[in-house]
Coordinates of C-alpha atoms in Angstrom, one line a residue:
M1 CA 24.0 -22.4 3.1
C2 CA 22.3 -24.5 5.4
G3 CA 18.8 -25.6 6.5
I4 CA 17.1 -24.4 9.4
A5 CA 13.7 -25.0 11.2
G6 CA 11.8 -25.1 14.5
I7 CA 9.1 -24.7 16.6
V8 CA 7.5 -22.0 19.1
D9 CA 4.7 -23.2 21.2
R10 CA 3.5 -19.9 23.1
T11 CA 1.4 -21.6 25.7
G12 CA 4.7 -23.3 26.9
G13 CA 3.8 -26.6 25.4
A14 CA 6.5 -29.5 24.9
I15 CA 8.7 -29.9 21.7
D16 CA 9.4 -33.3 20.9
P17 CA 12.9 -33.6 20.0
K18 CA 11.8 -36.4 17.7
T19 CA 9.9 -33.8 15.6
L20 CA 12.7 -31.7 15.3
D21 CA 14.7 -34.8 14.2
R22 CA 12.1 -35.3 11.5
M23 CA 12.1 -31.8 10.4
G24 CA 16.2 -31.5 10.2
A25 CA 16.0 -34.8 8.2
A26 CA 13.5 -33.6 5.8
I27 CA 15.9 -30.9 4.7
L28 CA 19.2 -32.9 5.4
H29 CA 20.2 -32.1 1.6
R30 CA 20.5 -28.5 2.7
G31 CA 23.2 -29.2 5.3
P32 CA 24.7 -32.6 5.3
D33 CA 28.0 -31.7 7.4
E34 CA 26.6 -31.0 11.0
T35 CA 23.4 -31.0 12.6
G36 CA 22.4 -29.0 15.8
Q37 CA 19.4 -28.6 18.3
L38 CA 18.1 -26.2 20.9
L39 CA 15.3 -27.7 23.0
Q40 CA 13.8 -25.8 26.0
P41 CA 10.2 -25.7 27.1
G42 CA 8.1 -24.0 24.1
L43 CA 10.9 -23.9 21.8
G44 CA 12.8 -26.1 19.5
L45 CA 15.5 -25.1 16.8
V46 CA 17.0 -27.2 14.5
S47 CA 20.0 -26.7 12.2
R48 CA 21.4 -28.8 9.1
R49 CA 24.8 -27.2 8.2
L50 CA 26.7 -27.1 4.9
C51 CA 30.1 -26.3 5.9
I52 CA 31.6 -23.4 3.8
V53 CA 33.2 -20.9 6.4
G54 CA 34.5 -21.8 9.8
L55 CA 34.8 -25.3 8.9
R56 CA 35.8 -26.7 12.4
D57 CA 33.7 -24.5 14.9
G58 CA 30.6 -23.4 13.2
R59 CA 28.3 -25.8 14.5
Q60 CA 25.0 -24.3 15.0
P61 CA 22.9 -22.9 17.2
I62 CA 25.4 -20.2 18.1
S63 CA 24.8 -18.1 20.8
N64 CA 26.4 -15.0 22.4
E65 CA 28.8 -14.7 25.2
D66 CA 26.4 -15.5 28.0
G67 CA 23.9 -17.8 25.9
S68 CA 21.1 -15.2 26.1
V69 CA 21.1 -14.8 22.3
V70 CA 20.9 -17.9 20.0
V71 CA 20.5 -18.0 16.3
V72 CA 20.1 -20.6 13.6
Y73 CA 20.7 -19.3 10.1
N74 CA 21.1 -20.2 6.6
G75 CA 23.4 -17.9 4.0
E76 CA 26.5 -15.9 4.0
L77 CA 27.5 -12.7 5.1
F78 CA 30.0 -11.5 3.0
D79 CA 31.4 -8.7 4.9
Y80 CA 32.5 -11.1 7.5
P81 CA 35.8 -9.9 8.1
E82 CA 35.0 -6.4 8.1
S83 CA 32.1 -6.8 10.4
K84 CA 33.9 -9.2 13.0
R85 CA 36.9 -6.4 13.4
E86 CA 34.4 -3.8 14.3
L87 CA 32.6 -6.2 16.8
E88 CA 35.7 -6.9 18.6
A89 CA 36.4 -3.3 18.7
R90 CA 33.3 -2.6 20.5
G91 CA 34.3 -5.4 23.1
H92 CA 32.6 -8.8 21.8
V93 CA 34.2 -11.7 22.0
F94 CA 33.9 -14.3 19.4
A95 CA 33.9 -17.9 20.0
T96 CA 34.2 -18.9 16.3
H97 CA 35.5 -18.4 12.8
C98 CA 32.1 -18.6 11.3
D99 CA 29.8 -15.6 9.9
T100 CA 26.9 -16.9 11.5
E101 CA 28.2 -15.6 15.0
L102 CA 28.0 -11.9 13.8
L103 CA 23.9 -12.2 14.2
V104 CA 24.1 -12.6 17.8
H105 CA 26.4 -9.8 18.5
L106 CA 24.9 -7.6 16.0
W107 CA 21.4 -8.1 17.6
E108 CA 23.1 -7.3 21.4
D109 CA 24.1 -3.9 19.8
Y110 CA 21.5 -2.9 17.4
G111 CA 18.1 -5.1 17.9
E112 CA 15.9 -5.1 15.1
H113 CA 18.1 -2.3 13.5
L114 CA 20.8 -4.9 12.7
F115 CA 19.5 -5.5 9.0
S116 CA 21.2 -2.2 7.6
R117 CA 24.7 -4.0 8.8
L118 CA 23.8 -7.4 7.1
K119 CA 25.4 -7.5 3.6
G120 CA 24.8 -10.8 1.7
Q121 CA 22.2 -13.8 1.5
F122 CA 20.3 -15.0 4.8
A123 CA 17.4 -16.5 6.3
F124 CA 17.4 -16.9 9.9
A125 CA 15.7 -17.6 13.3
L126 CA 17.0 -15.5 16.1
V127 CA 15.7 -15.9 20.0
D128 CA 16.5 -13.5 22.6
L129 CA 15.6 -15.4 25.7
K130 CA 15.7 -12.3 28.1
R131 CA 13.3 -10.5 25.8
R132 CA 11.3 -14.1 25.1
L133 CA 11.3 -13.1 21.4
L134 CA 11.7 -15.0 18.3
V135 CA 12.8 -13.0 15.2
L136 CA 12.1 -14.7 11.6
A137 CA 14.3 -12.8 8.9
R138 CA 14.7 -12.9 5.3
D139 CA 17.4 -11.1 3.1
R140 CA 16.6 -8.0 0.7
M141 CA 16.4 -10.1 -2.5
G142 CA 14.8 -13.5 -1.3
I143 CA 17.8 -15.4 -2.4
C144 CA 17.3 -17.7 0.8
P145 CA 14.0 -19.4 1.5
L146 CA 11.7 -19.3 4.7
F147 CA 8.6 -20.6 5.5
F148 CA 6.1 -20.5 8.5
T149 CA 2.7 -21.7 9.4
R150 CA 0.6 -21.2 12.6
R151 CA -1.3 -24.1 14.3
G152 CA -3.2 -22.1 16.9
E153 CA -0.7 -20.7 19.3
R154 CA 2.1 -23.1 17.9
W155 CA 4.1 -21.7 15.0
L156 CA 6.4 -23.8 12.9
F157 CA 9.1 -22.8 10.3
G158 CA 11.7 -24.0 8.0
S159 CA 13.8 -23.4 4.8
E160 CA 11.7 -25.8 3.0
I161 CA 7.8 -26.6 3.3
K162 CA 9.3 -30.2 3.4
A163 CA 10.4 -29.6 7.2
L164 CA 6.8 -28.3 8.1
L165 CA 5.4 -31.6 6.6
A166 CA 7.7 -33.6 8.2
S167 CA 6.7 -32.2 11.7
G168 CA 3.6 -34.4 11.3
E169 CA 1.8 -31.5 12.5
V170 CA 1.1 -29.6 9.1
P171 CA -1.5 -31.5 6.8
A172 CA -0.5 -31.1 2.9
E173 CA -3.5 -29.4 1.4
A174 CA -3.5 -27.4 -1.8
D175 CA -4.2 -23.6 -1.9
R176 CA -6.3 -23.3 -4.8
L177 CA -5.7 -19.7 -5.1
A178 CA -2.1 -20.3 -5.6
L179 CA -2.8 -21.9 -9.1
D180 CA -3.2 -18.4 -10.8
H181 CA 0.2 -17.7 -9.6
V182 CA 1.5 -20.7 -11.6
F183 CA 0.0 -19.4 -14.6
S184 CA 0.3 -15.6 -14.4
F185 CA 3.7 -15.3 -12.9
F186 CA 5.0 -18.9 -13.5
A187 CA 6.4 -18.6 -9.6
M188 CA 5.4 -18.2 -6.2
G189 CA 6.3 -14.7 -5.6
T190 CA 4.4 -13.6 -2.8
R191 CA 3.6 -14.7 1.0
R192 CA 1.2 -17.5 -1.1
T193 CA 2.6 -21.0 -1.5
M194 CA 1.0 -24.1 -3.0
F195 CA 0.2 -25.4 0.4
K196 CA -2.7 -24.3 2.1
D197 CA -2.0 -21.9 5.5
V198 CA 1.9 -22.2 4.7
Q199 CA 3.2 -18.7 4.0
A200 CA 6.7 -17.4 2.9
V201 CA 8.5 -14.6 4.9
L202 CA 8.8 -11.7 2.4
P203 CA 12.3 -10.6 0.8
G204 CA 13.3 -7.6 3.0
H205 CA 11.0 -8.4 5.8
F206 CA 11.1 -9.9 9.4
M207 CA 8.6 -11.2 11.6
S208 CA 8.5 -10.9 15.7
I209 CA 6.9 -13.7 17.4
P210 CA 6.8 -13.4 21.3
L211 CA 7.4 -16.8 22.8
D212 CA 4.7 -16.2 25.1
T213 CA 0.5 -15.5 24.8
G214 CA -0.6 -12.1 25.0
E215 CA 1.8 -10.3 22.7
P216 CA 1.1 -9.7 19.3
V217 CA 3.1 -11.2 16.5
T218 CA 4.3 -8.7 14.1
E219 CA 5.8 -8.4 10.6
R220 CA 7.9 -5.3 9.4
Q221 CA 9.7 -4.5 6.2
Y222 CA 13.3 -3.3 6.7
W223 CA 14.2 -2.5 2.8
D224 CA 12.6 -2.1 -0.2
L225 CA 14.0 -1.4 -3.5
D226 CA 13.7 2.2 -4.4
F227 CA 14.0 4.1 -7.7
P228 CA 14.6 8.0 -8.4
D229 CA 11.6 10.1 -9.4
R230 CA 11.2 10.4 -13.4
G231 CA 13.7 12.7 -14.8
E232 CA 16.1 12.4 -11.6
E233 CA 18.1 9.2 -12.5
L234 CA 22.1 9.2 -12.9
R235 CA 23.8 10.1 -16.0
G236 CA 27.6 10.5 -16.9
P237 CA 30.5 8.9 -18.4
G238 CA 31.8 8.0 -14.9
L239 CA 28.9 5.2 -14.2
V240 CA 30.7 2.6 -16.2
D241 CA 33.6 2.7 -13.7
D242 CA 31.4 2.9 -11.0
F243 CA 29.4 0.0 -11.9
G244 CA 32.4 -2.1 -12.9
A245 CA 34.1 -1.5 -9.4
A246 CA 30.8 -2.4 -7.4
L247 CA 30.5 -5.6 -9.6
T248 CA 34.3 -6.2 -9.1
R249 CA 33.7 -5.8 -5.3
A250 CA 30.9 -8.0 -5.4
V251 CA 32.6 -10.8 -7.1
Q252 CA 35.4 -10.5 -4.7
V253 CA 33.7 -10.7 -1.4
R254 CA 31.7 -13.6 -2.9
L255 CA 34.9 -15.9 -3.6
R256 CA 35.3 -15.8 0.4
A257 CA 35.2 -19.1 1.5
D258 CA 37.0 -22.1 3.5
V259 CA 36.2 -24.1 0.3
P260 CA 37.0 -23.8 -3.4
V261 CA 34.5 -21.9 -5.2
V262 CA 33.4 -22.6 -9.1
S263 CA 31.1 -20.7 -11.6
Y264 CA 28.5 -21.3 -14.0
L265 CA 29.1 -20.0 -17.5
S266 CA 26.9 -19.6 -20.5
G267 CA 27.6 -17.9 -23.7
G268 CA 26.1 -14.5 -22.6
V269 CA 27.5 -11.5 -21.0
D270 CA 26.3 -11.9 -17.3
S271 CA 27.7 -15.4 -16.7
S272 CA 30.9 -14.6 -18.5
T273 CA 31.7 -11.7 -16.9
I274 CA 31.5 -12.9 -13.3
A275 CA 33.6 -15.8 -14.5
Y276 CA 36.2 -13.4 -15.8
L277 CA 36.2 -11.3 -12.8
A278 CA 36.4 -14.1 -10.5
S279 CA 39.3 -15.5 -12.4
Q280 CA 41.0 -12.0 -12.2
Q281 CA 40.6 -12.0 -8.6
L282 CA 42.0 -15.7 -8.2
Q283 CA 45.0 -14.8 -10.6
R284 CA 43.9 -18.3 -12.1
P285 CA 41.1 -19.2 -14.2
I286 CA 38.2 -20.3 -12.1
P287 CA 36.7 -23.9 -12.9
T288 CA 33.4 -23.3 -14.9
F289 CA 30.4 -25.5 -15.5
T290 CA 27.8 -25.1 -18.5
I291 CA 24.9 -26.7 -20.0
Q292 CA 24.3 -28.0 -23.7
I293 CA 20.7 -28.3 -24.6
R294 CA 20.7 -31.0 -27.1
H295 CA 18.6 -29.1 -29.8
P296 CA 20.2 -27.1 -32.9
N297 CA 18.2 -24.0 -31.9
L298 CA 19.0 -24.0 -28.4
D299 CA 22.6 -25.3 -28.1
E300 CA 24.8 -22.2 -26.9
T301 CA 28.1 -24.1 -26.4
D302 CA 29.7 -22.9 -29.3
R303 CA 29.5 -19.1 -27.7
T304 CA 30.3 -20.5 -24.4
R305 CA 33.8 -21.8 -25.7
V306 CA 34.4 -18.4 -26.9
A307 CA 33.8 -17.1 -23.5
A308 CA 35.7 -20.1 -21.8
E309 CA 38.8 -19.3 -24.1
A310 CA 38.8 -15.4 -23.2
I311 CA 38.9 -16.4 -19.6
G312 CA 41.2 -19.3 -20.0
T313 CA 39.3 -21.8 -17.9
T314 CA 38.2 -25.4 -18.9
M315 CA 34.6 -25.9 -18.9
E316 CA 32.6 -29.4 -17.4
V317 CA 29.9 -29.7 -20.0
L318 CA 26.3 -31.2 -18.8
T319 CA 24.4 -32.4 -21.9
C320 CA 20.7 -32.4 -21.7
G321 CA 18.1 -33.5 -24.2
E322 CA 14.1 -34.1 -23.6
E323 CA 14.8 -37.5 -22.1
E324 CA 17.0 -36.0 -19.3
I325 CA 14.7 -32.9 -19.0
A326 CA 11.5 -35.1 -18.5
N327 CA 13.3 -37.8 -16.2
G328 CA 14.7 -35.0 -14.2
Y329 CA 11.3 -33.3 -13.7
P330 CA 10.0 -35.1 -10.7
A331 CA 13.1 -34.4 -8.6
L332 CA 12.8 -30.6 -10.0
V333 CA 9.3 -30.2 -8.8
A334 CA 10.0 -32.3 -5.5
S335 CA 12.8 -29.7 -4.8
S336 CA 11.0 -26.5 -5.6
E337 CA 7.7 -27.6 -4.0
C338 CA 5.6 -26.2 -6.5
P339 CA 5.1 -26.5 -10.0
V340 CA 7.7 -25.6 -12.4
I341 CA 7.0 -24.1 -16.2
D342 CA 10.6 -23.2 -17.1
T343 CA 11.7 -26.8 -18.5
S344 CA 15.3 -25.2 -18.6
S345 CA 15.2 -25.7 -14.7
A346 CA 15.6 -29.2 -15.1
A347 CA 18.7 -28.8 -16.7
I348 CA 20.0 -26.5 -14.1
H349 CA 19.1 -28.8 -11.2
Q350 CA 21.1 -31.4 -13.1
L351 CA 24.2 -29.2 -13.4
A352 CA 24.2 -28.8 -9.6
G353 CA 24.4 -32.4 -9.5
L354 CA 27.5 -32.2 -11.6
V355 CA 29.0 -29.7 -9.5
H356 CA 28.6 -31.7 -6.3
S357 CA 29.7 -34.8 -7.9
K358 CA 33.0 -33.0 -8.7
G359 CA 33.6 -32.1 -5.1
Y360 CA 32.4 -28.4 -5.1
K361 CA 30.1 -26.9 -2.9
V362 CA 30.2 -23.3 -4.0
A363 CA 29.2 -21.7 -7.3
L364 CA 28.7 -17.9 -8.9
T365 CA 26.0 -17.6 -11.3
G366 CA 25.1 -14.3 -13.5
E367 CA 21.4 -14.3 -12.1
G368 CA 19.8 -10.9 -11.4
A369 CA 21.4 -8.9 -14.1
D370 CA 18.4 -9.1 -16.3
E371 CA 16.4 -7.5 -13.5
A372 CA 18.8 -4.9 -12.9
L373 CA 19.5 -3.6 -16.3
A374 CA 16.3 -4.8 -18.4
G375 CA 17.6 -7.8 -20.4
Y376 CA 14.5 -9.3 -20.9
P377 CA 12.6 -9.3 -24.2
W378 CA 9.4 -8.1 -22.8
F379 CA 11.0 -4.8 -22.1
K380 CA 11.9 -4.2 -25.4
V381 CA 8.4 -5.2 -26.7
H382 CA 6.9 -2.9 -24.4
K383 CA 8.9 0.0 -25.6
W384 CA 7.4 -0.7 -29.1
L385 CA 3.8 -1.1 -27.8
G386 CA 4.6 2.3 -26.1
L387 CA 4.5 4.1 -29.5
L388 CA 1.2 2.8 -29.7
D389 CA -0.1 3.9 -26.4
R390 CA 0.9 7.4 -27.3
I391 CA -1.7 7.4 -30.0
G392 CA -4.2 5.7 -28.2
L393 CA -4.1 2.2 -29.8
G394 CA -2.2 0.4 -27.2
V395 CA -5.4 -0.4 -24.7
P396 CA -7.3 -1.6 -27.7
L397 CA -4.9 -3.9 -28.9
R398 CA -4.3 -5.6 -25.7
R399 CA -7.9 -5.7 -24.9
H400 CA -8.8 -7.5 -28.3
F401 CA -5.8 -10.0 -27.8
F402 CA -6.6 -11.0 -23.9
T403 CA -10.4 -11.0 -24.0
T404 CA -10.5 -13.2 -27.5
D405 CA -8.1 -15.8 -26.0
A406 CA -9.1 -15.9 -22.4
R407 CA -12.8 -15.8 -22.9
Q408 CA -12.6 -13.0 -19.9
P409 CA -14.1 -9.5 -19.8
W410 CA -11.6 -6.7 -20.3
S411 CA -12.1 -5.4 -16.6
E412 CA -10.2 -8.8 -15.5
F413 CA -7.4 -7.6 -17.0
Q414 CA -7.8 -3.9 -16.1
H415 CA -7.7 -5.1 -12.3
R416 CA -4.8 -7.2 -12.9
Y417 CA -2.8 -4.1 -14.2
D418 CA -4.1 -1.7 -11.6
Q419 CA -2.7 -4.3 -8.9
M420 CA 0.9 -4.4 -10.8
G421 CA 1.2 -0.8 -11.1
G422 CA -0.1 0.0 -14.2
I423 CA 0.7 -0.8 -17.7
H424 CA 4.6 -1.6 -18.4
G425 CA 6.7 -4.4 -19.8
T426 CA 6.5 -7.0 -16.5
S427 CA 2.6 -6.4 -16.4
D428 CA 1.9 -6.8 -19.7
L429 CA 3.8 -10.4 -19.5
Y430 CA 1.9 -11.2 -16.8
A431 CA -1.5 -10.5 -18.0
A432 CA -0.7 -12.0 -21.3
C433 CA 0.1 -15.2 -19.5
S434 CA -3.0 -15.1 -17.5
V435 CA -4.9 -15.8 -20.5
A436 CA -3.7 -19.3 -20.5
G437 CA -4.7 -19.9 -17.0
Y438 CA -8.2 -18.7 -17.8
Y439 CA -8.2 -21.2 -20.6
A440 CA -7.2 -24.2 -18.8
F441 CA -8.9 -24.0 -15.3
S442 CA -11.8 -25.8 -14.9
P443 CA -15.4 -24.1 -14.0
A444 CA -15.0 -25.3 -10.5
Q445 CA -11.6 -23.7 -10.2
L446 CA -12.8 -20.5 -11.5
E447 CA -15.6 -20.4 -9.2
L448 CA -13.2 -21.2 -5.9
M449 CA -11.1 -18.5 -7.0
G450 CA -14.0 -16.0 -7.0
G451 CA -12.2 -13.3 -8.9
H452 CA -9.2 -13.6 -6.7
T453 CA -6.1 -13.1 -8.9
A454 CA -2.2 -13.6 -8.2
P455 CA -1.8 -9.6 -8.4
D456 CA -4.2 -9.3 -5.6
D457 CA -1.3 -11.0 -3.4
L458 CA 1.3 -8.6 -4.4
V459 CA 3.1 -6.6 -1.6
I460 CA 4.3 -3.5 -3.8
D461 CA 4.1 0.3 -3.3
R462 CA 2.0 1.5 -6.2
E463 CA 2.0 4.9 -5.2
R464 CA 5.6 5.2 -5.2
M465 CA 5.4 3.5 -8.5
R466 CA 3.7 6.1 -10.2
R467 CA 6.8 8.4 -9.8
W468 CA 9.0 6.0 -11.7
H469 CA 10.1 5.9 -15.0
P470 CA 7.7 3.1 -16.7
L471 CA 10.9 0.6 -17.1
N472 CA 11.8 1.0 -13.6
R473 CA 8.1 0.2 -12.5
S474 CA 8.6 -3.1 -14.6
L475 CA 12.2 -4.0 -13.1
Y476 CA 10.5 -3.4 -9.6
L477 CA 7.9 -6.0 -10.3
G478 CA 10.4 -8.4 -11.8
Y479 CA 12.4 -8.2 -8.7
K480 CA 9.5 -8.7 -6.7
V481 CA 8.1 -11.7 -8.8
M482 CA 10.3 -13.4 -11.0
L483 CA 13.5 -12.8 -9.1
A484 CA 12.4 -14.4 -5.5
G485 CA 9.7 -16.5 -7.0
L486 CA 11.1 -18.2 -9.8
L487 CA 14.9 -17.5 -10.4
M488 CA 15.7 -18.1 -6.7
T489 CA 13.2 -21.1 -6.6
H490 CA 13.5 -22.8 -9.8
K491 CA 17.2 -21.8 -10.9
G492 CA 18.8 -20.8 -7.8
D493 CA 18.7 -22.0 -4.2
R494 CA 16.5 -24.8 -4.5
P495 CA 18.1 -26.8 -7.4
A496 CA 21.3 -26.2 -5.9
M497 CA 20.9 -27.0 -2.1
A498 CA 19.2 -30.0 -3.2
H499 CA 22.6 -31.2 -4.2
S500 CA 24.4 -29.3 -1.3
V501 CA 25.6 -26.8 -3.4
E502 CA 25.5 -23.0 -2.5
T503 CA 25.0 -20.4 -5.3
R504 CA 26.2 -17.0 -4.6
F505 CA 24.8 -13.9 -7.2
P506 CA 27.1 -11.0 -7.4
F507 CA 24.6 -8.9 -9.4
L508 CA 22.2 -9.1 -6.1
D509 CA 24.7 -7.6 -4.3
E510 CA 23.1 -4.8 -2.3
Q511 CA 25.5 -1.7 -4.0
V512 CA 25.1 -3.4 -7.3
V513 CA 21.3 -3.3 -7.3
E514 CA 21.0 0.1 -5.7
L515 CA 23.5 1.3 -8.1
C516 CA 21.5 -0.1 -11.2
A517 CA 18.0 1.5 -9.7
R518 CA 19.6 4.8 -9.8
V519 CA 20.9 5.2 -13.2
A520 CA 19.1 6.1 -16.2
P521 CA 16.8 4.3 -18.0
A522 CA 18.7 4.6 -21.6
L523 CA 21.8 3.1 -19.7
K524 CA 19.9 -0.2 -18.8
L525 CA 17.8 -0.5 -22.4
K526 CA 19.3 1.8 -25.2
G527 CA 17.2 2.4 -28.0
F528 CA 14.7 -0.2 -28.8
F529 CA 17.0 -3.3 -29.0
R530 CA 20.4 -2.7 -26.8
D531 CA 19.3 -4.5 -23.5
K532 CA 22.1 -4.1 -20.4
H533 CA 23.8 -1.4 -22.1
L534 CA 25.9 -0.6 -18.7
L535 CA 27.0 -4.0 -18.3
R536 CA 27.9 -4.2 -22.1
Q537 CA 30.0 -1.3 -22.1
F538 CA 32.2 -2.6 -18.9
A539 CA 32.2 -6.1 -20.5
G540 CA 33.6 -4.7 -23.7
R541 CA 36.8 -4.0 -22.2
F542 CA 37.7 -7.6 -21.6
L543 CA 35.2 -9.8 -23.1
P544 CA 35.1 -10.6 -27.2
P545 CA 32.5 -8.8 -29.0
L546 CA 30.7 -12.1 -29.8
I547 CA 30.1 -12.4 -25.8
A548 CA 29.8 -8.6 -24.6
Q549 CA 27.7 -7.2 -27.4
R550 CA 25.6 -10.4 -27.9
P551 CA 21.7 -9.4 -27.9
K552 CA 20.0 -11.2 -25.1
H553 CA 19.1 -15.0 -25.7
I554 CA 17.0 -16.5 -22.9
F555 CA 18.4 -20.0 -21.6
R556 CA 15.7 -22.5 -22.5
A557 CA 14.7 -25.9 -23.5
R558 CA 11.9 -27.1 -25.1
Y559 CA 8.5 -26.9 -23.5
T560 CA 6.1 -29.6 -24.3
G561 CA 9.0 -31.3 -26.5
S562 CA 10.5 -32.1 -23.4
F563 CA 7.5 -34.3 -22.5
L564 CA 6.2 -35.6 -25.7
D565 CA 9.2 -36.7 -27.6
P566 CA 9.5 -38.9 -26.2
E567 CA 6.5 -39.1 -24.0
P568 CA 7.2 -41.0 -20.7
A569 CA 4.1 -43.0 -19.3
W570 CA 3.6 -40.9 -16.2
V571 CA 2.9 -37.9 -18.4
G572 CA -0.3 -39.5 -19.9
Q573 CA -1.4 -40.7 -16.7
L574 CA -1.4 -37.4 -15.2
L575 CA -3.1 -35.9 -18.1
S576 CA -5.7 -38.6 -18.1
R577 CA -9.6 -38.0 -17.8
E578 CA -9.1 -39.8 -14.5
S579 CA -6.5 -37.8 -12.8
L580 CA -7.7 -34.6 -14.1
L581 CA -11.1 -35.0 -12.5
K582 CA -9.6 -36.2 -9.3
T583 CA -7.6 -33.0 -8.8
G584 CA -10.4 -30.9 -10.4
Y585 CA -7.9 -27.9 -11.2
F586 CA -8.5 -28.1 -15.0
H587 CA -10.7 -28.2 -17.8
V588 CA -10.6 -31.7 -19.2
A589 CA -11.6 -31.1 -22.6
R590 CA -9.3 -28.3 -23.2
V591 CA -6.6 -29.7 -21.7
Q592 CA -6.8 -33.0 -23.9
H593 CA -7.4 -31.3 -26.8
M594 CA -3.8 -29.1 -26.2
L595 CA -2.2 -32.4 -25.3
D596 CA -3.8 -34.0 -28.8
R597 CA -2.7 -31.2 -30.9
F598 CA 1.2 -30.9 -29.5
R599 CA 1.3 -35.0 -29.8
K600 CA 0.7 -34.5 -33.6
Q601 CA 2.6 -31.2 -34.2
R602 CA 4.7 -30.5 -31.3
T603 CA 4.1 -26.7 -31.6
Y604 CA 1.7 -23.9 -31.7
R605 CA 2.4 -21.0 -33.8
R606 CA 4.6 -18.5 -31.8
R607 CA 1.6 -16.1 -31.0
E608 CA 0.2 -19.0 -29.0
M609 CA 3.5 -20.5 -27.4
R610 CA 1.8 -19.4 -24.2
F611 CA -0.3 -22.4 -24.6
E612 CA 2.5 -24.6 -25.0
M613 CA 3.8 -23.3 -21.8
C614 CA 0.3 -23.8 -20.2
L615 CA 0.3 -27.4 -20.8
V616 CA 3.5 -27.6 -19.3
G617 CA 2.0 -26.0 -16.4
V618 CA -0.9 -28.5 -16.0
I619 CA 1.8 -31.4 -16.4
A620 CA 3.8 -29.4 -13.5
T621 CA 0.8 -29.0 -11.5
Q622 CA -1.0 -32.5 -11.6
L623 CA 2.8 -33.8 -10.9
W624 CA 3.2 -31.6 -7.7
H625 CA -0.2 -32.8 -6.7
H626 CA 1.0 -36.3 -7.0
L627 CA 4.3 -35.8 -5.4
F628 CA 3.1 -33.8 -2.2
L629 CA -0.5 -34.7 -2.0
G630 CA -0.8 -38.4 -1.7
G631 CA 0.1 -39.9 -5.1
G632 CA -2.6 -42.1 -7.2
L633 CA -2.1 -39.8 -10.3
C634 CA 0.6 -41.8 -11.8
D635 CA 3.3 -44.4 -11.3
L636 CA 5.9 -42.0 -9.8
P637 CA 6.8 -42.7 -6.5
R638 CA 5.3 -39.6 -4.2
W639 CA 7.3 -37.7 -1.8
T640 CA 7.3 -39.2 1.8
P641 CA 8.4 -37.5 5.0
P642 CA 11.4 -39.1 7.1
A643 CA 10.2 -41.7 9.5

């Protein structure tokens, strides 16, 4: 993986090379091995490269034979050898041994239709100098990030928002509508970011920006996840074999690299399956890395050792407790560029640091299995609630639960459900979580929102969703929001690349995702309890039952306990009356009530756990504001762009 950035001035204005230098320096961690630039009137591109494939000759920007098509690129195209042979047979001459070069030759032959031929994870900026066109594109799942902003006729883009801020042309201002994303979705899963006028290129989309004025800028979707109409899903005994073959192939191609590859490992079936398959492909145990949460109810290392013994690998173990979580949170939020509520992300951030310290650049992970095969508990909860829905009690129960705690009318939640494609497991989760936001936001923040909610920003096909089984509607929304917004931002790309480590995700392989979408819901969630049924059937062939059949346990660390036991000085400073009034986001009395209560008893009842997560959200939001919007809320240093 790498980091890319650039500027297009459609009036032909000059691009200062020092500006490109600063933008590249802001994302140095994404590519410490090499740098490169393209500078022309009205156009500047910069790349920071992490060398993984084509170590000696893959420096970017890379062009086609006559230099008319140029690209800077972040990612991996895992079918590189096969695609290269096809293109050479068509007469193309390759100047490098790097997968990046595929893009310029594919563009020559297929133009905007090249995306169907890209297999992997990517974000790129491609310039066609003959057509006077810049294309910004992002992979199907949103694994690789890409952001942009417009300042008149001047467009700036980058792998991270830090590159835009480092240009000196983009002010760091809060988008107040983004706060509802933090407290409803726990993530930025749409175009919206925490920064005013800075947007994300959506997964599965590309933008075409003419280099000259007069032509419109367009955005198009080249791919979307689809499911069969209800009742037309795949069933049959051969699906386990089909799934196993697809996943094995996904692991095999993700081992392609000119540097060693390692794997993350936990006590669950997802990562254990990936590590096992990788070891079989390598014909030796793959090196593995795991996290030990220093808490008796959250420590999974005993089960992880069972998996490691079955695979034959020796684990590197990172031990992480409350102090390590709290101490690492500022770096996590700075890397993610948004508030982070999932405290376990701080441990994953530090795990990537351990991988880097051992000299590795590439790690496989098990992320994506829960999205494909209904691994999360809210899918099971909704299945139980579905029994109440059949007798007309589900909506009254939701209405009582939400409106009592949120102090908002039921119509607010009805609107949220409508925007999320109706009532299903993931929409239930996000509607329930939004209650905490209503409780925590200040009157001024609620007024600024003006009734706008996070689901209003979703780009989803609601009409098509109506034809699907409710479980598949739920999975679709999870792919759109949780996968790209939370897992790839807080636990995937950003923590890893902060330490110059590329993470690869076999469960997000195009063939695996599309196969899982087609199979019957009962092969994903069997009965009321057995999640990831298809995966467990496959993994049961080679993993011990304790791993293959173990019920889903979400990897997590303590929420408020990570910040209050013990409590760093900066937490109290961020939550002081003065700091809360300075940002204006939150209701001072309610936040301080939650803080006082947790200082005394450390946790709410299970029904009120969302308010424990709410307080973490307040801490993380205040921390984000301090880091990026000028400091002044606590004694921690703020993020500053390179000089």
